[in-house]
């Protein structure tokens, strides 16, 4: 039975929760959603359909025909179907790194079968366009149809549609797309999603003026897959930098994309892997898993951070999302809790994208909230600061004092042992500041009831943290001053050496590029507040790597200044010295080859792999001699 449009609306608006729908109503809703998608006017997003409604249907009615059928493209075309020049298979999909790594295992297995060295497998990654699929044989344009037969929609080219990059007709498979930026400005008033607009371009009826204009403006285009920007690399790089590669590929085009297509480029391997009825085995699409669920809130607990901010921690009914059981999420701040009614018994929409921490997307059903009046750590009366609830007792509140000490070691990141449990125990024994921790001896720790082994270990870790070299900006950031994160600290120390920062006035700090007046003000006040602790800690002679000053860097006029360079192989002198020198003259020394690397400087006995990947990314290769000539400097041999 068909649902009334008001119920459909309530489901879309999540005013009616899925749990409250009968099985039949849920099925009807999915059918309606599917139908509207097919006609190019979807009532829900693909995401919601794929990740909320279909899974719910699957759970309740696993044998529903909607879940079995491979849906026809169907409605909208009156034409007879014609045979496609080539079979267009669909792409297998993966929603997690685990699935991708299984695909890679299959590649490797097939490679072994044909004696192809694993290091020679090349993978291509391109954005997965979310448009209207077609095949252009140079004369006619077809819809993908069922993969074998499609409809002739050559009329879109007759209407003036251009091919992406002003390239030629006849490049095979691709998609009809509209540029995202253009859609936002000119079309979003009239069409809900780019997809609706893209579908409207191929309709038999005459185009409206906006569609004609978009074609004229080359904002609506046919994008052959061969024209897409590409990442190329080996299996190792893909495995090591998967998330970064996906992120980069997704950002390369101004079109709606819903994932990344990975495929093998080696012809022999492609033949070996072949295809099944539905898709090529040498190709897979990674779609970011924006998993969503409607979850009940059990309780909301206040947690005090190192700055005094009270964060509402939302305890949830355990929920399986993207392969993990989620039991809590952050409520961000109490302003949100109050405004949205995020109390025990409320229902939220929980969303998880890839491997990222799950977050509360919205409150679907509110409940009375419990706003704490006093700090759960120190009992001080809490204060509102815009949306945030704060404990003002910064110097004494245990949670804040402990949080600050923990933060110091976390940012330093060159020692082990000073996690929250250790710090809490130190606090119980009267330790309130990091400088007191550095003053501890094995005997002191012994008295505090740490085990013998732990005492030695902790003292060794403290020694290690002062002797291992760390960047000066990291050391400064570890003090946890507001607006003095690692980025701002590095920026500050590019302009003023670390031994002068406590003498700086507001004017000096605010003239630094990137610091607005308010930031500068907070930095000056913040520095003042840490000066004595900074001086106490300086007695332990941390091994600081000093940030090169901008004014000196600016003097470098050699052609490699500011370039990203990798040094590899055996050099005539010490490679470490060479790197150090390069940094000191404004070169950015990096450790792995990527598309952003400018030069690979090679010594003797260089691994073939480094050279191959440099060639793959088009990174210029320099010998040590070339390099030295370019910077016109000799490095003293050791
Ligand atoms: Zn407190």
XYZ file of C-alpha atoms and ligand atoms in Angstrom:
639
model
C 0.000 0.000 0.000
C 1.311 3.432 -0.897
C 2.155 5.802 1.926
C 0.635 9.234 2.133
C 2.981 12.046 1.232
C 2.713 13.475 4.733
C 4.003 10.222 6.260
C 6.773 10.076 3.678
C 7.736 13.588 4.658
C 7.717 12.740 8.338
C 10.016 9.795 7.689
C 12.397 11.938 5.654
C 12.395 14.634 8.320
C 12.948 11.867 10.873
C 9.868 12.993 12.745
C 8.698 9.422 12.535
C 11.506 7.120 13.633
C 12.166 3.913 11.720
C 11.510 1.808 14.790
C 7.973 3.145 14.891
C 7.205 2.096 11.309
C 5.570 -1.197 10.495
C 7.462 -3.563 8.197
C 5.022 -2.832 5.383
C 5.371 0.912 5.755
C 9.137 0.654 5.751
C 9.030 -1.442 2.592
C 6.628 0.992 0.920
C 8.878 3.852 1.843
C 11.929 2.129 0.360
C 10.016 1.391 -2.819
C 8.972 5.008 -3.132
C 12.526 6.185 -2.479
C 13.850 3.786 -5.080
C 11.295 4.886 -7.649
C 11.962 8.581 -7.150
C 15.685 7.928 -7.472
C 15.122 6.170 -10.797
C 13.098 9.067 -12.166
C 15.795 11.546 -11.230
C 13.914 13.255 -8.414
C 15.083 11.391 -5.321
C 13.335 12.121 -2.035
C 16.300 10.977 0.058
C 20.039 11.115 -0.567
C 21.859 8.039 -1.894
C 23.720 7.908 1.403
C 20.566 7.737 3.464
C 18.982 5.232 1.124
C 22.034 2.951 1.104
C 22.938 3.267 4.747
C 19.761 3.865 6.694
C 16.699 2.658 4.882
C 17.955 -0.354 2.934
C 19.854 -1.858 5.915
C 16.743 -1.400 8.064
C 14.671 -3.195 5.435
C 17.276 -5.921 5.140
C 17.174 -6.507 8.860
C 13.412 -6.826 9.003
C 12.508 -8.324 5.634
C 15.661 -9.968 4.285
C 13.764 -11.530 1.387
C 12.080 -8.396 0.173
C 12.277 -8.194 -3.641
C 13.784 -4.699 -3.431
C 16.905 -6.252 -1.931
C 17.168 -8.925 -4.600
C 16.502 -7.082 -7.811
C 19.274 -5.387 -9.713
C 17.213 -2.419 -10.507
C 16.580 -1.452 -14.089
C 17.320 2.069 -15.204
C 13.761 2.001 -16.444
C 11.481 4.963 -16.412
C 12.098 8.153 -18.268
C 13.076 6.781 -21.649
C 10.580 5.797 -24.232
C 13.226 4.739 -26.745
C 13.940 1.206 -27.588
C 17.082 -0.175 -26.020
C 20.083 -0.537 -28.305
C 23.145 -2.715 -27.925
C 26.107 -0.870 -26.389
C 29.376 -0.846 -28.370
C 31.059 -2.357 -25.305
C 29.652 -4.100 -22.273
C 29.642 -1.662 -19.372
C 30.020 -3.567 -16.147
C 29.386 -1.901 -12.839
C 32.090 -1.495 -10.214
C 32.459 -3.672 -7.164
C 32.267 -1.617 -4.001
C 34.155 -1.597 -0.734
C 33.341 0.414 2.353
C 36.360 -0.213 4.535
C 40.100 -0.558 4.353
C 39.697 -4.243 5.308
C 37.743 -4.892 2.121
C 40.304 -3.010 0.041
C 43.147 -4.986 1.570
C 41.331 -8.211 0.712
C 41.098 -6.987 -2.870
C 44.840 -6.300 -2.807
C 45.430 -9.842 -1.558
C 43.510 -11.130 -4.569
C 45.653 -8.953 -6.864
C 48.794 -10.340 -5.311
C 47.587 -13.892 -5.660
C 46.828 -13.391 -9.353
C 50.182 -11.654 -9.857
C 51.980 -14.639 -8.377
C 50.069 -16.898 -10.756
C 51.483 -15.064 -13.768
C 54.942 -14.498 -12.251
C 54.484 -10.771 -12.019
C 56.704 -9.198 -9.372
C 54.523 -7.624 -6.691
C 56.534 -4.400 -6.768
C 55.567 -3.995 -10.422
C 51.832 -3.953 -9.784
C 50.607 -0.465 -10.476
C 47.338 0.881 -9.145
C 45.454 3.826 -10.538
C 43.055 5.831 -8.377
C 40.492 8.234 -9.807
C 37.494 10.024 -8.292
C 34.233 8.103 -8.568
C 31.811 10.485 -10.197
C 28.250 10.656 -8.944
C 26.585 11.627 -12.193
C 24.735 10.030 -15.036
C 26.711 7.213 -16.653
C 27.051 7.026 -20.428
C 29.148 5.634 -23.244
C 30.367 7.841 -26.091
C 31.532 5.955 -29.163
C 32.250 9.154 -31.085
C 28.984 9.129 -32.986
C 26.395 8.240 -30.450
C 26.019 8.543 -26.712
C 24.302 5.753 -24.822
C 23.021 5.373 -21.293
C 24.537 2.495 -19.398
C 21.193 0.727 -19.248
C 21.638 -2.788 -17.960
C 25.275 -2.821 -19.052
C 24.563 -4.514 -22.390
C 21.720 -2.481 -23.822
C 21.152 1.208 -23.215
C 19.227 4.127 -24.685
C 20.565 6.439 -27.342
C 20.851 9.904 -25.829
C 23.031 11.500 -28.507
C 20.634 14.468 -28.304
C 22.619 15.788 -25.317
C 25.589 16.402 -27.590
C 23.235 17.879 -30.191
C 22.190 20.304 -27.467
C 25.787 21.548 -27.309
C 27.194 19.534 -24.390
C 30.990 19.734 -24.307
C 33.440 17.038 -23.366
C 35.496 17.729 -20.211
C 38.870 19.433 -20.710
C 37.670 20.438 -24.198
C 38.769 16.995 -25.281
C 37.390 14.940 -28.148
C 34.319 12.815 -28.564
C 34.630 9.055 -28.599
C 36.550 8.408 -25.381
C 34.217 5.660 -24.208
C 32.703 5.453 -20.758
C 32.105 8.520 -18.639
C 29.431 10.485 -16.837
C 27.301 13.528 -17.474
C 28.211 15.937 -14.700
C 27.609 19.463 -13.501
C 30.340 21.427 -11.747
C 29.683 21.614 -8.020
C 30.649 25.267 -7.640
C 28.376 26.243 -10.527
C 25.504 24.197 -9.172
C 25.734 25.939 -5.783
C 25.512 29.396 -7.289
C 23.164 28.995 -10.244
C 21.106 25.849 -9.854
C 20.699 24.903 -6.207
C 17.557 27.065 -5.957
C 15.812 24.956 -8.591
C 17.267 21.512 -8.062
C 17.789 19.742 -4.784
C 20.825 17.686 -5.835
C 23.216 17.899 -8.810
C 21.956 14.425 -9.663
C 18.440 15.746 -10.394
C 19.861 18.368 -12.684
C 22.206 15.928 -14.421
C 19.277 13.624 -15.131
C 17.208 16.506 -16.508
C 19.825 17.207 -19.193
C 19.055 14.009 -21.043
C 15.286 14.174 -20.922
C 13.486 14.089 -24.252
C 11.556 17.282 -23.612
C 13.176 20.606 -24.452
C 15.695 21.967 -21.965
C 14.864 24.924 -19.785
C 16.908 28.083 -20.058
C 19.073 27.349 -17.004
C 20.092 23.970 -18.355
C 20.918 25.506 -21.726
C 23.010 28.136 -19.997
C 24.882 25.535 -17.928
C 25.768 23.699 -21.147
C 26.871 26.962 -22.750
C 28.967 27.814 -19.687
C 30.647 24.385 -19.903
C 29.459 23.744 -16.366
C 27.414 20.777 -17.544
C 29.765 18.354 -19.284
C 30.364 14.827 -20.397
C 33.363 13.623 -18.391
C 35.119 10.596 -19.921
C 36.857 8.554 -17.223
C 40.093 8.790 -19.212
C 40.150 12.554 -18.561
C 40.046 12.284 -14.769
C 43.029 13.275 -12.651
C 44.847 10.170 -11.538
C 46.959 8.903 -8.675
C 49.389 6.162 -9.648
C 51.384 4.047 -7.262
C 52.317 0.639 -5.981
C 50.601 -1.587 -3.454
C 52.888 -0.494 -0.627
C 52.208 3.175 -1.053
C 48.517 2.516 -1.323
C 48.576 0.499 1.887
C 50.724 2.947 3.811
C 48.953 6.109 2.801
C 45.463 4.947 1.973
C 43.521 7.627 3.800
C 45.667 10.441 2.480
C 45.446 9.175 -1.097
C 41.667 8.893 -0.865
C 41.442 12.378 0.563
C 43.639 13.804 -2.202
C 41.847 12.021 -5.024
C 38.453 13.112 -3.720
C 39.532 16.740 -3.783
C 40.844 16.800 -7.354
C 37.625 17.607 -9.220
C 34.852 20.160 -8.955
C 32.157 17.490 -9.331
C 30.047 15.460 -6.942
C 32.034 12.358 -6.130
C 31.009 9.475 -3.928
C 34.217 7.525 -3.656
C 37.465 6.541 -5.299
C 37.875 3.977 -8.075
C 40.977 1.804 -7.744
C 42.155 -0.304 -10.632
C 45.126 -2.277 -11.811
C 46.958 -0.906 -14.859
C 49.028 -3.991 -15.796
C 47.343 -5.548 -18.847
C 48.453 -9.106 -18.121
C 47.192 -8.907 -14.597
C 43.855 -7.511 -15.766
C 43.459 -10.448 -18.142
C 44.401 -12.882 -15.407
C 41.847 -11.441 -12.985
C 39.069 -11.049 -15.526
C 35.474 -10.277 -14.678
C 32.399 -11.915 -13.347
C 28.880 -11.235 -14.602
C 28.642 -7.953 -12.759
C 32.067 -6.350 -12.517
C 35.766 -6.467 -13.376
C 37.794 -8.124 -10.665
C 40.740 -5.765 -11.263
C 38.685 -2.766 -10.308
C 37.004 -1.698 -7.080
C 35.345 1.448 -5.783
C 36.024 2.629 -2.271
C 33.022 4.497 -0.965
C 33.390 6.339 2.257
C 31.240 4.638 4.739
C 28.999 7.280 6.184
C 27.229 4.856 8.396
C 24.312 6.233 10.349
C 22.119 4.915 13.082
C 19.347 6.112 15.341
C 20.581 5.557 18.855
C 19.093 5.987 22.292
C 20.970 8.085 24.859
C 21.423 6.393 28.227
C 22.980 9.315 30.085
C 25.110 12.414 29.703
C 28.170 12.787 31.959
C 30.200 15.981 32.418
C 33.955 15.668 31.880
C 36.440 18.410 32.800
C 39.191 19.176 30.291
C 42.613 20.704 30.977
C 41.310 24.185 30.073
C 38.330 23.915 32.400
C 35.847 23.296 29.629
C 33.139 20.840 30.629
C 32.435 18.368 27.843
C 29.219 16.364 27.871
C 30.071 12.712 27.288
C 27.039 10.965 25.873
C 26.644 7.335 26.956
C 24.749 5.394 24.319
C 22.878 2.173 24.003
C 25.642 -0.022 22.496
C 25.322 0.228 18.714
C 27.167 -1.511 15.926
C 28.382 1.037 13.394
C 30.952 0.446 10.606
C 32.118 -2.696 12.315
C 32.627 -1.294 15.811
C 30.386 -1.223 18.846
C 29.890 2.379 19.858
C 28.991 3.064 23.475
C 29.667 6.786 23.801
C 30.131 9.954 21.800
C 30.957 13.527 22.611
C 28.122 16.007 22.935
C 30.620 18.786 22.069
C 29.403 21.395 24.547
C 26.600 22.003 26.990
C 25.110 24.757 24.811
C 24.158 22.028 22.385
C 22.863 19.770 25.140
C 20.598 22.535 26.404
C 19.428 23.745 23.023
C 18.736 20.331 21.507
C 17.430 18.509 24.532
C 20.217 15.958 24.638
C 19.223 14.218 27.855
C 18.853 10.612 29.040
C 16.201 8.939 26.926
C 16.667 11.196 23.905
C 17.305 9.658 20.477
C 20.170 10.867 18.332
C 21.447 10.249 14.845
C 24.954 8.864 15.139
C 27.181 9.125 12.095
C 30.552 7.548 11.406
C 32.624 8.244 8.358
C 35.330 5.711 7.606
C 37.515 5.141 10.602
C 36.834 8.511 12.119
C 35.409 8.867 15.631
C 31.610 8.649 15.525
C 29.741 11.873 16.041
C 26.279 12.994 16.926
C 24.787 14.418 13.787
C 21.492 15.580 15.254
C 19.064 15.037 18.056
C 15.977 13.304 16.675
C 13.910 13.156 19.836
C 14.751 15.331 22.808
C 14.471 14.589 26.508
C 14.834 16.712 29.651
C 18.472 17.651 30.129
C 20.639 17.650 33.192
C 22.961 20.660 33.247
C 25.560 20.324 36.022
C 25.901 23.300 38.358
C 29.165 22.430 40.015
C 32.443 21.037 38.688
C 32.471 17.243 39.065
C 36.187 17.432 39.837
C 36.541 20.306 42.312
C 33.001 21.330 43.230
C 33.431 24.929 42.078
C 30.314 26.626 40.681
C 30.377 26.368 36.890
C 30.099 29.387 34.625
C 28.738 29.785 31.111
C 31.097 31.234 28.521
C 28.960 31.553 25.389
C 28.075 27.925 24.536
C 30.590 26.449 26.931
C 30.226 25.514 30.525
C 33.522 26.164 32.328
C 35.123 25.427 35.673
C 36.873 28.734 36.528
C 39.113 27.113 39.123
C 42.027 26.779 36.688
C 44.938 26.550 39.107
C 43.501 24.126 41.664
C 40.814 22.002 39.950
C 42.328 18.468 39.978
C 40.988 17.508 36.546
C 42.579 20.602 34.995
C 45.900 20.246 36.794
C 46.141 16.572 35.833
C 44.975 17.309 32.284
C 47.711 19.935 31.800
C 50.479 17.601 32.977
C 49.186 14.787 30.786
C 49.003 17.166 27.834
C 52.665 18.158 28.216
C 53.922 14.599 27.773
C 51.428 13.882 25.017
C 52.622 16.813 22.914
C 56.286 16.116 23.646
C 55.649 12.616 22.267
C 59.186 11.398 22.955
C 58.684 9.326 26.079
C 56.491 6.584 27.490
C 55.034 6.051 30.880
C 53.372 9.370 31.638
C 49.827 8.496 30.718
C 46.766 9.464 32.699
C 47.089 6.670 35.291
C 50.672 7.603 36.232
C 49.860 11.293 36.332
C 46.817 10.708 38.530
C 48.951 8.761 40.959
C 51.601 11.504 40.989
C 48.822 13.995 41.682
C 47.686 11.949 44.693
C 51.199 12.334 46.037
C 51.207 16.069 45.755
C 52.663 16.640 42.292
C 51.019 19.614 40.623
C 53.442 20.752 37.932
C 55.558 19.184 35.191
C 58.682 20.791 36.648
C 58.061 18.832 39.862
C 57.920 15.617 37.840
C 61.320 16.288 36.290
C 62.764 16.808 39.778
C 61.705 13.312 40.892
C 64.316 10.696 41.756
C 63.916 6.941 41.899
C 63.672 7.200 45.683
C 60.908 9.808 45.480
C 58.932 7.570 43.174
C 59.517 4.601 45.412
C 57.938 6.414 48.310
C 54.917 7.079 46.095
C 54.354 3.338 45.830
C 55.471 2.856 42.250
C 57.011 -0.557 41.653
C 60.782 -0.817 41.503
C 60.889 -1.404 37.758
C 58.424 1.382 37.088
C 60.522 3.855 39.108
C 63.617 3.154 37.014
C 61.624 3.242 33.827
C 59.955 6.569 34.631
C 63.245 8.237 35.512
C 64.821 6.863 32.327
C 61.896 8.166 30.286
C 62.347 11.615 31.792
C 66.035 11.546 30.864
C 65.167 10.342 27.392
C 62.668 13.160 26.910
C 65.355 15.754 27.620
C 68.147 14.138 25.619
C 66.258 13.167 22.445
C 66.048 16.096 20.102
C 62.649 17.737 19.709
C 61.549 20.772 17.754
C 61.446 23.896 19.901
C 57.897 24.673 18.762
C 56.738 21.286 20.026
C 58.297 21.951 23.416
C 56.603 25.336 23.622
C 53.236 23.958 22.496
C 53.394 21.319 25.244
C 52.731 24.042 27.809
C 49.178 24.105 26.494
C 48.622 27.847 26.331
C 45.421 28.917 24.542
C 46.102 29.797 20.873
C 49.561 28.298 21.163
C 49.164 24.992 19.376
C 52.057 23.537 17.395
C 51.272 25.583 14.255
C 51.181 28.947 16.012
C 54.268 28.094 18.064
C 56.215 27.289 14.924
C 55.015 30.514 13.374
C 56.079 32.485 16.440
C 59.518 30.843 16.555
C 60.100 31.510 12.871
C 60.066 35.180 13.783
C 61.656 35.196 17.236
C 64.118 32.730 18.759
C 62.798 30.803 21.753
C 65.156 32.503 24.224
C 63.606 35.906 23.476
C 59.887 35.126 23.518
C 59.232 36.240 27.092
C 60.423 39.749 26.298
C 58.039 40.220 23.385
C 55.364 42.878 23.587
C 51.953 42.902 21.966
C 53.096 45.008 19.045
C 55.921 42.632 18.158
C 53.683 39.562 18.290
C 50.848 41.128 16.326
C 53.150 42.052 13.436
C 53.849 38.355 12.839
C 52.091 37.166 9.712
C 48.983 35.176 10.569
C 48.406 36.515 14.088
C 45.356 38.698 14.520
C 45.284 41.149 17.424
C 43.213 38.887 19.665
C 45.537 35.921 19.061
C 48.573 38.098 19.713
C 47.018 39.349 22.933
C 46.304 35.810 24.109
C 49.822 34.700 23.242
C 51.437 37.534 25.198
C 49.246 36.865 28.251
C 49.735 33.109 27.865
C 53.519 33.411 27.680
C 53.470 35.501 30.819
C 51.537 32.776 32.636
C 54.053 30.027 31.799
C 57.298 31.956 32.174
C 58.278 30.652 35.612
C 57.415 27.029 34.777
C 59.299 27.399 31.480
C 62.389 28.618 33.341
C 62.168 25.791 35.853
C 61.985 23.221 33.080
C 64.800 24.855 31.122
C 67.142 23.752 33.919
C 66.802 20.227 32.553
C 68.407 21.247 29.268
C 65.966 19.841 26.765
C 67.663 19.114 23.461
C 65.783 21.600 21.317
C 66.038 21.785 17.571
C 65.769 25.479 16.852
C 63.344 26.697 14.189
C 65.210 28.556 11.443
C 64.332 32.224 11.506
C 62.352 33.583 8.601
C 64.636 36.567 8.160
C 67.561 34.263 7.525
C 65.542 31.947 5.310
C 64.497 34.888 3.181
C 68.121 35.448 2.293
C 68.444 32.155 0.460
C 68.410 32.757 -3.226
C 69.483 29.334 -4.430
C 67.051 27.574 -6.717
C 66.154 24.832 -4.237
C 64.985 27.093 -1.443
C 61.537 26.018 -0.223
C 61.594 22.816 -2.312
C 60.683 19.393 -0.941
C 63.629 17.051 -1.259
C 64.451 13.475 -0.338
C 67.990 12.257 0.174
C 68.629 8.595 -0.430
C 71.571 6.261 -0.878
C 75.148 6.544 0.294
C 76.472 10.080 -0.010
C 80.117 11.125 -0.158
C 79.763 12.676 3.293
C 77.330 12.038 6.120
C 73.765 12.001 4.890
C 72.501 13.306 8.227
C 74.823 16.315 7.931
C 73.602 16.860 4.404
C 69.981 16.876 5.574
C 70.768 19.232 8.422
C 72.540 21.594 6.095
C 69.689 21.447 3.597
C 67.206 22.385 6.318
C 69.401 25.219 7.448
C 69.307 26.746 3.989
C 65.564 26.591 3.620
C 65.040 23.219 1.949
C 62.203 21.044 3.208
C 63.636 17.607 3.774
C 60.984 14.895 3.478
C 61.199 11.143 3.850
C 58.827 9.530 1.372
C 58.208 10.200 -2.299
C 54.847 11.660 -3.216
C 53.404 13.793 -5.983
C 54.383 16.824 -3.918
C 58.085 15.965 -3.775
C 60.271 18.201 -5.937
C 63.561 16.313 -6.081
C 65.033 12.961 -5.186
C 68.739 13.352 -4.483
C 70.540 10.057 -4.902
C 73.895 8.861 -3.691
C 75.308 5.428 -4.364
C 73.514 2.108 -3.881
C 70.045 3.527 -4.189
C 67.129 1.107 -4.016
C 65.345 0.638 -7.313
C 62.020 1.172 -5.567
C 62.699 4.778 -4.590
C 63.730 5.582 -8.157
C 60.682 3.863 -9.577
C 58.300 5.724 -7.355
C 60.054 9.014 -8.155
C 59.562 8.303 -11.841
C 55.963 7.395 -11.253
C 55.269 10.737 -9.619
C 57.379 12.630 -12.124
C 59.789 13.683 -9.370
C 63.080 14.978 -10.781
C 66.107 12.911 -9.819
C 69.401 14.632 -8.973
C 72.756 13.053 -8.291
C 74.661 14.332 -5.293
C 76.895 16.335 -7.640
C 73.905 17.896 -9.421
C 72.466 18.833 -6.081
C 75.646 20.420 -4.774
C 76.021 22.341 -7.998
C 72.472 23.628 -7.699
C 72.976 24.967 -4.208
C 76.530 25.998 -5.152
C 77.813 24.904 -1.791
C 80.186 22.231 -0.721
C 79.417 20.123 2.279
C 82.357 19.389 4.472
C 83.224 15.757 4.289
C 83.298 14.003 7.578
Zn 36.860 22.153 38.619
